[in-house]
XYZ file of C-alpha atoms in Angstrom:
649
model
C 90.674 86.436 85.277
C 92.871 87.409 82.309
C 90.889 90.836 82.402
C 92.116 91.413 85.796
C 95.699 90.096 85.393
C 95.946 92.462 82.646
C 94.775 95.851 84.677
C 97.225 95.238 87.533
C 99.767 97.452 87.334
C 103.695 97.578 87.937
C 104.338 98.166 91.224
C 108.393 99.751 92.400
C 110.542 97.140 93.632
C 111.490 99.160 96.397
C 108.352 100.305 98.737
C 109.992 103.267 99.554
C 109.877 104.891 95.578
C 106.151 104.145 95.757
C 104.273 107.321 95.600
C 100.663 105.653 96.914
C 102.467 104.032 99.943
C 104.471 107.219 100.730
C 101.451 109.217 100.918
C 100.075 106.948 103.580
C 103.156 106.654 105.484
C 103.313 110.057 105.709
C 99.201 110.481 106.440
C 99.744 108.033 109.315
C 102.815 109.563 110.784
C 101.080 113.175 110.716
C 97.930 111.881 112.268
C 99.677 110.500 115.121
C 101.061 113.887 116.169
C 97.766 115.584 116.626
C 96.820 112.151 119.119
C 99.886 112.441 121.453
C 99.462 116.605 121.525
C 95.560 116.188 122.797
C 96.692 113.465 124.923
C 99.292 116.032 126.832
C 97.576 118.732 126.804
C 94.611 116.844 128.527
C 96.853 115.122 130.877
C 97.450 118.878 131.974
C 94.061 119.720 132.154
C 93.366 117.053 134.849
C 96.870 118.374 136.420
C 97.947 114.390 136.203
C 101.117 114.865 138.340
C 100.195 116.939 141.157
C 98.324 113.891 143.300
C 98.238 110.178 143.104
C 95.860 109.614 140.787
C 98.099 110.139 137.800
C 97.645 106.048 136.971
C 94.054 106.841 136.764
C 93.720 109.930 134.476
C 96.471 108.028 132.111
C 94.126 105.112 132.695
C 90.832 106.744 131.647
C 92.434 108.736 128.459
C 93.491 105.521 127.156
C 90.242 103.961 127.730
C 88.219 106.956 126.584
C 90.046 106.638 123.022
C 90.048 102.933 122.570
C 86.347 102.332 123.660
C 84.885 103.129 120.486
C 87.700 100.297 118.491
C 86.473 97.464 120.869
C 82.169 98.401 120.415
C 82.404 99.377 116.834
C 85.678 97.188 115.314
C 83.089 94.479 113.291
C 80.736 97.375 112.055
C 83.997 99.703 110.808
C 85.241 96.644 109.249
C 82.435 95.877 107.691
C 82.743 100.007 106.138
C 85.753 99.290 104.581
C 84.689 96.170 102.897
C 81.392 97.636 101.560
C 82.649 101.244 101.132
C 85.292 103.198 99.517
C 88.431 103.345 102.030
C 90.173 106.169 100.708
C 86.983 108.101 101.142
C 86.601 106.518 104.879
C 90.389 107.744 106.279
C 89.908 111.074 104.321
C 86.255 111.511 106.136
C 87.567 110.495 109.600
C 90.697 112.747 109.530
C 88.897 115.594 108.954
C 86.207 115.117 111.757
C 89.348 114.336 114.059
C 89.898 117.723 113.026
C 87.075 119.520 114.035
C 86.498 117.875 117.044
C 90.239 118.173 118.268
C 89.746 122.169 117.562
C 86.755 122.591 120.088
C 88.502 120.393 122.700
C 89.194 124.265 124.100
C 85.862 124.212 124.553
C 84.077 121.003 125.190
C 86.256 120.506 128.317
C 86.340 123.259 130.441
C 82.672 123.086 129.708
C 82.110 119.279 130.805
C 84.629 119.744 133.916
C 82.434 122.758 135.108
C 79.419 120.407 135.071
C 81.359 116.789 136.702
C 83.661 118.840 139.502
C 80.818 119.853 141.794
C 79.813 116.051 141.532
C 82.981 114.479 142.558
C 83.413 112.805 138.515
C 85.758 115.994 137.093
C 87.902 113.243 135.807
C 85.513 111.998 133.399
C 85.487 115.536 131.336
C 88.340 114.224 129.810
C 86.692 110.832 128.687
C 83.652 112.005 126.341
C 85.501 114.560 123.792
C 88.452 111.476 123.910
C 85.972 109.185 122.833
C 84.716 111.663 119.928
C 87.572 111.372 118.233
C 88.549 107.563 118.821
C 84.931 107.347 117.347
C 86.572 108.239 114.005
C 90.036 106.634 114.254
C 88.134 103.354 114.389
C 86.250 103.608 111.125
C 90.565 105.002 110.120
C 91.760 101.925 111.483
C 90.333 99.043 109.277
C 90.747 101.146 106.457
C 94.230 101.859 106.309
C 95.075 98.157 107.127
C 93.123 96.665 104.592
C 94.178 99.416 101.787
C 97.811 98.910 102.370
C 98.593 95.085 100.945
C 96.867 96.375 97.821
C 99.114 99.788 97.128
C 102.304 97.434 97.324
C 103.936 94.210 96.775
C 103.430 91.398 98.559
C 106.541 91.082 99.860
C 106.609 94.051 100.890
C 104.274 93.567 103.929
C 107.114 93.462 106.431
C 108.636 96.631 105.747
C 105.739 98.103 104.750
C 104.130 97.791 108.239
C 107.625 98.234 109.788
C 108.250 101.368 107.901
C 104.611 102.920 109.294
C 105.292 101.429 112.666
C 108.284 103.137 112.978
C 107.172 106.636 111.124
C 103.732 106.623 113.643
C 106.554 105.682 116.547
C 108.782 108.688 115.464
C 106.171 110.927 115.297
C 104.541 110.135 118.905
C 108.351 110.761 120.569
C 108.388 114.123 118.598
C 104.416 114.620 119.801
C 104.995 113.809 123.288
C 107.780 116.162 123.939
C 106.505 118.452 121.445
C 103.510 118.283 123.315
C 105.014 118.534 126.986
C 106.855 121.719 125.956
C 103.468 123.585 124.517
C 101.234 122.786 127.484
C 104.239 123.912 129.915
C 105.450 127.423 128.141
C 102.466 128.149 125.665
C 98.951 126.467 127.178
C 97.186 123.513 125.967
C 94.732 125.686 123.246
C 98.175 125.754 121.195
C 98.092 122.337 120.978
C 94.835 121.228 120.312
C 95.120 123.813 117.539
C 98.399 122.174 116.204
C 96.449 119.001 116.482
C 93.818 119.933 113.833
C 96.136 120.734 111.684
C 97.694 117.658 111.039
C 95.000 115.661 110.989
C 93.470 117.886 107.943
C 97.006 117.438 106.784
C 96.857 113.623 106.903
C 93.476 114.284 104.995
C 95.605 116.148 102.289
C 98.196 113.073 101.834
C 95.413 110.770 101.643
C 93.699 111.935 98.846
C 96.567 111.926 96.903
C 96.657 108.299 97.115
C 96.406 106.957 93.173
C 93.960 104.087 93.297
C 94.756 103.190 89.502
C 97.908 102.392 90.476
C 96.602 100.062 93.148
C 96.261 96.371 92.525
C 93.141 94.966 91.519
C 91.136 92.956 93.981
C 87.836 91.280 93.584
C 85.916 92.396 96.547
C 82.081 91.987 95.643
C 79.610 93.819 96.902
C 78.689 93.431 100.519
C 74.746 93.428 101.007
C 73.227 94.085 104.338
C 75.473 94.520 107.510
C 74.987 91.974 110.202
C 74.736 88.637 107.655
C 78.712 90.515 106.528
C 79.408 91.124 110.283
C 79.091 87.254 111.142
C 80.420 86.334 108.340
C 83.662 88.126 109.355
C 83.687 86.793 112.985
C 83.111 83.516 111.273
C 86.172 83.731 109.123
C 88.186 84.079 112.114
C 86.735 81.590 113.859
C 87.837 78.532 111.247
C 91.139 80.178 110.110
C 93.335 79.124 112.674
C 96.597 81.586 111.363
C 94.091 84.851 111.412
C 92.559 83.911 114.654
C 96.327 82.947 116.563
C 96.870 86.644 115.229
C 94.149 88.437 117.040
C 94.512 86.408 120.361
C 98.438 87.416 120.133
C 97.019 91.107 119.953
C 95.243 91.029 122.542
C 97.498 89.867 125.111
C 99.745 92.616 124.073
C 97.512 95.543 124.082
C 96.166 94.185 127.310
C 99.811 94.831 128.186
C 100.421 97.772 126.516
C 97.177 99.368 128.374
C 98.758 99.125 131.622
C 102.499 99.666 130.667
C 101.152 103.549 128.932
C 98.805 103.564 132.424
C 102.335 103.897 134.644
C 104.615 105.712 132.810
C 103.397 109.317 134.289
C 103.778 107.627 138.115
C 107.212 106.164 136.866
C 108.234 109.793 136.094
C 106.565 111.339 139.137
C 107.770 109.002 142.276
C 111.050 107.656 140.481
C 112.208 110.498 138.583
C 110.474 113.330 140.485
C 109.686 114.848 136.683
C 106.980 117.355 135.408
C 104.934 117.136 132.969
C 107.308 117.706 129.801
C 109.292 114.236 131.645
C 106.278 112.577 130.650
C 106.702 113.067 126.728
C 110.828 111.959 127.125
C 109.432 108.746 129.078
C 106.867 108.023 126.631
C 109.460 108.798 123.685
C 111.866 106.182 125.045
C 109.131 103.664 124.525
C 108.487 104.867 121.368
C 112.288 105.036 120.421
C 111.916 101.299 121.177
C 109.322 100.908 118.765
C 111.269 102.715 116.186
C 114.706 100.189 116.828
C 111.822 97.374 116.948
C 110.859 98.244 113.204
C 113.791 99.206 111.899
C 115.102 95.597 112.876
C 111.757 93.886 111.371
C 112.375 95.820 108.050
C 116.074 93.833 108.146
C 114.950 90.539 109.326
C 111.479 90.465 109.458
C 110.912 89.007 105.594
C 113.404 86.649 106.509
C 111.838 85.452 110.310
C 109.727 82.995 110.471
C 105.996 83.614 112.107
C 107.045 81.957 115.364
C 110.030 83.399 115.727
C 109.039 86.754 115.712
C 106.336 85.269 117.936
C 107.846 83.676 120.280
C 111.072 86.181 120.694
C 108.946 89.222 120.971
C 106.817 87.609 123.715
C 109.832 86.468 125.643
C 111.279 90.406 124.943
C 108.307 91.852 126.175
C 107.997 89.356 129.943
C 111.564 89.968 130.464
C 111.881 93.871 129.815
C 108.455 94.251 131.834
C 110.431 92.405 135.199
C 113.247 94.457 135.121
C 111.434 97.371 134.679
C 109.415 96.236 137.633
C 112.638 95.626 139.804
C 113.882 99.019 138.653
C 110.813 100.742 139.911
C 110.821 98.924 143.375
C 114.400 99.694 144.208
C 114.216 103.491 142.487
C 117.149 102.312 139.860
C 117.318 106.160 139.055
C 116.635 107.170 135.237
C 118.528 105.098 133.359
C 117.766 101.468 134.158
C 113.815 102.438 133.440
C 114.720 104.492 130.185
C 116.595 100.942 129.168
C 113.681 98.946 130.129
C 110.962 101.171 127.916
C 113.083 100.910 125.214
C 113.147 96.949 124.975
C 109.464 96.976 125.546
C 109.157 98.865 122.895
C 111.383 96.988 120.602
C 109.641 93.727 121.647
C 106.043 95.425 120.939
C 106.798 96.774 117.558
C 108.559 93.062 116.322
C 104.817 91.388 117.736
C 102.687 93.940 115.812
C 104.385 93.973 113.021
C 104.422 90.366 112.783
C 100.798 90.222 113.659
C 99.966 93.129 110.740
C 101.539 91.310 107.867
C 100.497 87.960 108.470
C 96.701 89.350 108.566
C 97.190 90.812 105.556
C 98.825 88.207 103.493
C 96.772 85.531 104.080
C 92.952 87.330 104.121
C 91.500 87.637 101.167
C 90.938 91.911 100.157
C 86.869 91.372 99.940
C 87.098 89.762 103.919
C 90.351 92.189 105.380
C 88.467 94.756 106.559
C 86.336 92.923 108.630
C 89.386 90.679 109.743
C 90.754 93.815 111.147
C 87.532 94.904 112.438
C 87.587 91.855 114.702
C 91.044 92.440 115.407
C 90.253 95.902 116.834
C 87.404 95.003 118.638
C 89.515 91.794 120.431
C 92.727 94.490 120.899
C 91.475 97.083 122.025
C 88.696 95.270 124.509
C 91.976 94.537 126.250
C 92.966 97.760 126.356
C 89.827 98.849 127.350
C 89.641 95.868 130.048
C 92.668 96.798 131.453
C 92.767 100.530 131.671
C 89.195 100.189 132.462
C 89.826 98.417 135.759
C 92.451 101.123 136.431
C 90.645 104.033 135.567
C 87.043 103.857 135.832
C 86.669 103.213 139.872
C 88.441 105.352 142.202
C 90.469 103.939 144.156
C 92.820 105.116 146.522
C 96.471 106.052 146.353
C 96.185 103.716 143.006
C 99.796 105.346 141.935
C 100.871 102.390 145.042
C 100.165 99.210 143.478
C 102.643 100.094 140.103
C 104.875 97.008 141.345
C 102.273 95.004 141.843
C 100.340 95.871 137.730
C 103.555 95.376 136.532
C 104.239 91.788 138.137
C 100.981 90.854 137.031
C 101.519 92.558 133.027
C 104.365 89.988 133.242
C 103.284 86.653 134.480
C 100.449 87.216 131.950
C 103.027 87.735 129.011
C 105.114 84.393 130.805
C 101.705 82.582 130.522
C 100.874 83.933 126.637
C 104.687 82.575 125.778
C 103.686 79.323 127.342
C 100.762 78.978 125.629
C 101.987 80.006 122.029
C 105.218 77.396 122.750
C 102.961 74.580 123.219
C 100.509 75.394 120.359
C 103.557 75.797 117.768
C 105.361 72.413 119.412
C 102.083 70.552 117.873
C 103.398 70.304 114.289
C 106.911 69.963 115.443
C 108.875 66.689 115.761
C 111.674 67.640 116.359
C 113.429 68.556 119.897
C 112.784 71.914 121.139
C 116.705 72.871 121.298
C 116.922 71.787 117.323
C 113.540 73.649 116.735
C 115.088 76.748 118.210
C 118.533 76.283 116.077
C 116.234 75.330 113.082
C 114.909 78.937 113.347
C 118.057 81.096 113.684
C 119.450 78.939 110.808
C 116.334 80.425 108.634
C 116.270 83.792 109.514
C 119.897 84.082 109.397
C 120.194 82.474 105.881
C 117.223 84.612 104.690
C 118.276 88.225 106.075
C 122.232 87.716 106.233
C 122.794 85.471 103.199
C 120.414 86.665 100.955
C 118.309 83.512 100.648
C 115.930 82.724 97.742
C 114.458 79.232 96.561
C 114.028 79.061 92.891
C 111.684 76.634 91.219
C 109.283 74.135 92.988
C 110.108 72.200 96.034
C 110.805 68.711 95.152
C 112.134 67.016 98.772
C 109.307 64.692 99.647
C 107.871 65.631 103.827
C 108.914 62.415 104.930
C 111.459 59.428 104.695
C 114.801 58.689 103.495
C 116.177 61.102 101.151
C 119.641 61.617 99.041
C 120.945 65.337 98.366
C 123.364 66.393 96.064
C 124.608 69.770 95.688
C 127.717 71.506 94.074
C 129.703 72.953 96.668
C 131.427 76.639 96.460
C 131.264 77.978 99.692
C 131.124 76.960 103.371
C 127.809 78.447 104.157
C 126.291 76.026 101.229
C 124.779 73.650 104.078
C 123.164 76.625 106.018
C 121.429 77.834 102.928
C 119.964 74.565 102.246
C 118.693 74.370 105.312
C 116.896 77.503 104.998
C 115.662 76.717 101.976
C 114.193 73.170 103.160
C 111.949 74.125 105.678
C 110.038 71.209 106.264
C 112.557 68.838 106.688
C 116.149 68.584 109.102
C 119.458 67.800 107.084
C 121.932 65.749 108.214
C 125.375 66.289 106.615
C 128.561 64.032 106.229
C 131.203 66.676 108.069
C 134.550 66.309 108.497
C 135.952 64.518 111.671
C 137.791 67.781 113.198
C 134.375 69.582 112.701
C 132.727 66.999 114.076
C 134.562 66.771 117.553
C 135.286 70.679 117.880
C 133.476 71.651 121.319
C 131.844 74.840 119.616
C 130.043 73.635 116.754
C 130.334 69.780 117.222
C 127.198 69.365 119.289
C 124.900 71.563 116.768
C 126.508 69.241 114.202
C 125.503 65.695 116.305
C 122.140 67.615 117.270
C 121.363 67.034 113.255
C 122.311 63.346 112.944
C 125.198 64.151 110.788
C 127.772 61.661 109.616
C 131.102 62.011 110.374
C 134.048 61.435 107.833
C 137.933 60.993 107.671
C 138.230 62.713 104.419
C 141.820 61.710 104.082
C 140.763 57.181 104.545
C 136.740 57.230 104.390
C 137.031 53.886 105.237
C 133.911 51.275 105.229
C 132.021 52.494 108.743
C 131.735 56.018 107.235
C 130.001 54.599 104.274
C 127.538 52.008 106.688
C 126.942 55.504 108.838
C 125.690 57.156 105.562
C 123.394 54.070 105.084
C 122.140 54.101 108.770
C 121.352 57.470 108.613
C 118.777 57.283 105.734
C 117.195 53.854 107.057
C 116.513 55.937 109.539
C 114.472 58.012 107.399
C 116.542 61.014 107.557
C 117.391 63.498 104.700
C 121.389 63.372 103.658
C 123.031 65.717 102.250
C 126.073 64.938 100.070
C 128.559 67.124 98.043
C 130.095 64.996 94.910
C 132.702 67.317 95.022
C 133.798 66.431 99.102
C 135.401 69.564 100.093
C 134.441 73.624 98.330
C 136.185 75.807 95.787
C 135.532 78.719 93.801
C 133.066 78.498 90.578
C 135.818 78.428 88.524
C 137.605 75.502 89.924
C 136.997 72.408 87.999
C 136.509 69.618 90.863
C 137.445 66.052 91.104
C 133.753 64.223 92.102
C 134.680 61.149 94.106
C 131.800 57.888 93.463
C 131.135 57.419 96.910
C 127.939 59.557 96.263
C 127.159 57.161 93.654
C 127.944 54.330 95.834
C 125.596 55.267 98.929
C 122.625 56.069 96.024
C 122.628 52.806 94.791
C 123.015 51.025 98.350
C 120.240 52.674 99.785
C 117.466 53.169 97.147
C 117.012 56.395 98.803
C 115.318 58.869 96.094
C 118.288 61.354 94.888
C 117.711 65.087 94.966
C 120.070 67.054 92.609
C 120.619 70.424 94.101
C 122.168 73.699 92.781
C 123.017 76.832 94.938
C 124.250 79.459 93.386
C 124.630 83.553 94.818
C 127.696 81.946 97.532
C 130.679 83.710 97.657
C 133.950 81.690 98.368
C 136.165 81.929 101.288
C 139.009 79.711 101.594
C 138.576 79.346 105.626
C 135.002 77.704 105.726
C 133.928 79.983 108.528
C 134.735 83.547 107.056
C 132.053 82.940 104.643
C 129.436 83.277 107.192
C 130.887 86.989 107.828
C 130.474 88.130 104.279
C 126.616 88.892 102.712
C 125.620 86.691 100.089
C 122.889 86.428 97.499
C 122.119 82.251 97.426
C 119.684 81.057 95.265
C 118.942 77.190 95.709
C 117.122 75.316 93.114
C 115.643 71.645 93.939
C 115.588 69.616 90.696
C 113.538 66.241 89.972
C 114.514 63.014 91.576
C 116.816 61.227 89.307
C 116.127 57.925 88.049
C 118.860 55.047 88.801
C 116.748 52.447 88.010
C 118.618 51.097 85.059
C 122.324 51.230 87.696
C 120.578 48.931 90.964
C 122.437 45.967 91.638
C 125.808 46.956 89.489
C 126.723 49.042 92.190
C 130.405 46.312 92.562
C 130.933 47.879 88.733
C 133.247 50.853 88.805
C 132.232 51.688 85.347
C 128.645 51.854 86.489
C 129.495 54.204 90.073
C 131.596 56.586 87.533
C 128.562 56.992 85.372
C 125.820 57.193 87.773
C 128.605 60.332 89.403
C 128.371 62.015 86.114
C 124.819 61.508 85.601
C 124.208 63.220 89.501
C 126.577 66.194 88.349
C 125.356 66.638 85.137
C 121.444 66.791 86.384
C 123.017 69.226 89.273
C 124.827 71.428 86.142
C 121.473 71.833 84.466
C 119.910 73.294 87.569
C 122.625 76.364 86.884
C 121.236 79.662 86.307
C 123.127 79.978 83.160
C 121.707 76.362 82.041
C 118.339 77.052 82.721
C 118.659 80.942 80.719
C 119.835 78.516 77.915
C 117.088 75.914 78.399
C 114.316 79.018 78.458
C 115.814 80.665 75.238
C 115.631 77.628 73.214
C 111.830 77.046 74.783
C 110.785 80.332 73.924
C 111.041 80.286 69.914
C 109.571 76.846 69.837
C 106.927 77.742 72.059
C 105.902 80.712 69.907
C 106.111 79.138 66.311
C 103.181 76.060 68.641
C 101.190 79.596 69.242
C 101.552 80.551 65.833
């Protein structure tokens, strides 16, 4: 354990001066260019937009390429556990390679042999499948390879930065793409394609394992004994198998929402072929905005938020793009609508990505994501199956009527994650919802970070007591308590104003006349913990800057000893002060919020009629709130450290 704690090296702090993650950002954004360019110029070869059947040659490229994922996703996972996935991506780009530079060949060739028989469409599916034949031994790989070039927490951005560079890349591809197969031919861009994936080859092998951290990942012996074990993983880890059922609803999607977009463009728009690439750019400029917000906010978002918000995104955008089809909106209602379905797509899979890869274990990732593939892109496969495999008439008719159904099923999946996340909630689902805009707001916006162990027990009454400096102080606690509600004392005016009062009531929080306190403000306070809820209190009453020495009032003191609530000393730190308490929340901050020990009163119950004894148990809370200080504990660890050395010596 030492040995291995010892070889792991530093990584940057920043994930974009990391040469190892670079290299595969870069690999995966290449790669995806030579994809979109095959995929164009073989729309062209089935001449996609001169009849009706443009849903179904969309339709059968999309299943041709995913196939392979959803047969072989377990066995390519269980590759990149048991073999080296450098080696794996490098091997698969390269044979991407070869087999994109003979698609000049290999389909002419097959759609000589299928036309006579009525089937020409399938000459497109076999030389498709070729190459998703290697991307799905690629896919596992690079998933499971990337938690281990970074930090982390990283993740996010990691998989938002990719997301967005692949994205980029397929809007450049597409109309790269429609622009070669209209003025040049499609031989130019199979050719182009080769070359980037033997570029993406390059960029991988320049990838510096020894600058990788170290993971135990044992050696895998056999293959189906490793295959079940990776289905079984999935199977009792709830988080991991949420994940891949969250996946699969939106590729499912995602297989018919790609199957429309070239009968969007030819009966709304009245495009050609180069439209196609702009159409399919708009939903992958969605996916870009979609990223570039997760790399923001999506450290800071909770797992259910991102959940729950990009499943909502995705039903909504999908109905109005629906409407806009129906009633032939014109160009830029659809355009809108691809966008926010991309958006809403690229906040779900990057959500889904990092929370795979944080919580499974390196030596059980790759086949974790080989599952995850299979489940996916079965959906895909499903879906664009049903679309593309029988023929059926004048399919390019029933767009309205996919699209409906692409939503209800997202409605239903929204439903059904709603319900499951309500299970370990007991709270109402307005306060759940407020609960989670607090946290990601006082994470991204305000800089949040806890400090130290958590030290707020899950349940019954509790006493908080925090220095005060600025008026966001109360939203970073929240954030930084996630498993419990606080309920604050708040001043009277705040408490009746029509826009905020009602999130402040929603809480349970105790109002206060901070000019005459008065005895019901102090039976409130004792109320509201009997009631088992967490209170938080500021000695100080109202905020002022750090240099401001405050006068702490003993009703604190007062309430501690009445209730025999456990007290909670508190310290935030990072705030910066405003003197209006709600131009703080317009300012960044960097909080930091440290949770010290419960303080003992013991030795003050029962003398709480003594003045003498409330002044004393004040400056006890304060003082055990002072220590909590960054500069206090600096102190506390430079005195530790010498002592702690001469015991080693």
């Amino acid at each position: 354990m030492g040995d291995s704690a010892q070889r792991q090296p530093s990584l940057p702090s920043l994930v974009i001066r990391n040469p190892n993650f670079l290299c595969l950002w870069a690999a995966a954004a290449i790669a995806a260019v030579g994809d979109h360019l095959n995929e164009m110029a073989l729309l062209q070869e089935r001449r996609a937009l001169d009849s009706d059947r443009s849903v179904r040659i969309q339709a059968l490229l999309t299943f041709a390429f995913f196939l392979p994922y959803a047969v072989l996703g377990p066995l390519a996972g269980w590759w990149a556990d048991r073999f080296s996935r450098k080696w794996t991506m490098i091997s698969s780009d390269l044979l991407r390679g070869v087999v994109a530079f003979n698609l000049s060949l290999l389909v002419p060739a097959l759609a000589a042999w299928l036309d006579p028989l009525g089937v020409g469409d399938y000459s497109i599916v076999l030389p498709l499948m070729m190459i998703g034949l290697f991307a799905s031994f690629f896919s596992p790989c690079r998933q499971a390879l990337l938690p281990t070039l970074i930090r982390e927490d990283q993740l996010v951005r990691a998989n938002a930065l990719i997301s967005a560079a692949v994205t980029i890349s397929g809007i450049f591809s597409y109309l790269l793409g429609g622009w070669i197969v209209k003025h040049l031919g499609v031989l130019w861009n199979y050719r182009l394609g080769a070359v980037t994936f033997a570029s993406s080859a390059a960029l991988i092998s320049l990838i510096n394992l020894r600058r990788a951290r170290v993971a135990d990942r044992p050696r895998l012996t056999g293959v189906w004994t490793p295959i079940r074990q990776g289905f079984a993983y999935v199977r009792r880890h709830r988080r991991a198998l949420q994940m891949i059922l969250l996946g699969t609803v939106f590729w499912g999607a995602a297989g018919v929402v790609i199957s429309i977009i070239p009968a969007m463009v030819k009966d709304v728009f009245r495009g050609d072929i180069a439209d196609i690439g702009v159409y399919r750019g708009l939903l992958g400029l969605g996916l870009v905005l979609g990223a570039a917000v997760m790399t923001m906010i999506g450290p800071a978002m909770p797992i259910k938020t991102a959940v729950l918000a990009s499943l909502a995104g995705s039903a909504t955008w999908l109905v109005l793009l629906d409407i806009a089809y129906v009633f032939r909106l014109g160009r830029f209602i659809p355009g809108l609508c691809l966008v926010g379905l991309g958006g809403a797509g690229a906040a779900l899979l990057v959500t889904i990505m990092s929370t795979i890869q944080r919580f499974v274990p390196d030596s059980r990732r790759g086949r974790v994501f080989g599952v995850s593939d299979m489940a996916t892109m079965a959906a895909t496969v499903a879906t664009t199956g049903l679309l593309g495999l029988p023929e059926i008439p004048h399919l390019d008719r029933y767009v309205p009527f996919l699209l409906g159904a692409t939503a209800l099923a997202l409605f239903v999946a929204l439903a059904l994650a709603w319900r499951e996340y309500r299970k370990t909630e007991i709270e109402s689902p307005l306060l759940s919802i407020v609960w989670q805009i607090v946290h990601t707001y006082a994470y991204s916006w305000c800089g949040l970070k806890r400090i130290g162990p958590m030290t707020v027990p899950l349940r019954g009454p509790v006493l908080l007591a925090a220095n005060h400096t600025s008026g966001i102080d109360p939203m970073a606690l929240q954030g930084a308590l996630r498993h419990r509600i606080i309920s604050y004392l708040v001043a009277k005016e705040w408490y009746e104003n029509p826009l905020v009062g009602w999130v402040i009531q929603m809480v349970r929080s105790v109002p206060v006349d901070r000019a005459k306190p008065g005895l019901q403000f102090f039976r409130n306070c004792l109320q509201c913990l009997r009631d088992g809820n967490c209170l938080l209190v500021f000695p100080a009453g109202g905020f002022g800057e750090v240099s401001d020495q405050p006068e702490y009032k003993d009703g604190l003191a007062l309430i501690a000893l009445k209730s025999d609530a456990p007290v909670i000393p508190v310290h935030i730190s990072g705030t910066r002060y405003s003197k209006h308490p709600l131009a703080c929340y317009f300012v960044r901050h960097r909080s930091r919020v440290r949770f010290g020990k419960p303080i003992d009163l013991s030795a003050y119950r029962g003398r709480e009629k003594d003045r003498e004894v409330l002044r004393a148990v004040t400056r006890l809370i304060v003082q055990r709130i002072e220590e909590l200080a960054p500069d206090a504990q600096a102190r506390e660890n430079s005195v530790a450290s010498p002592t702690a050395a001469a015991a080693s010596t």
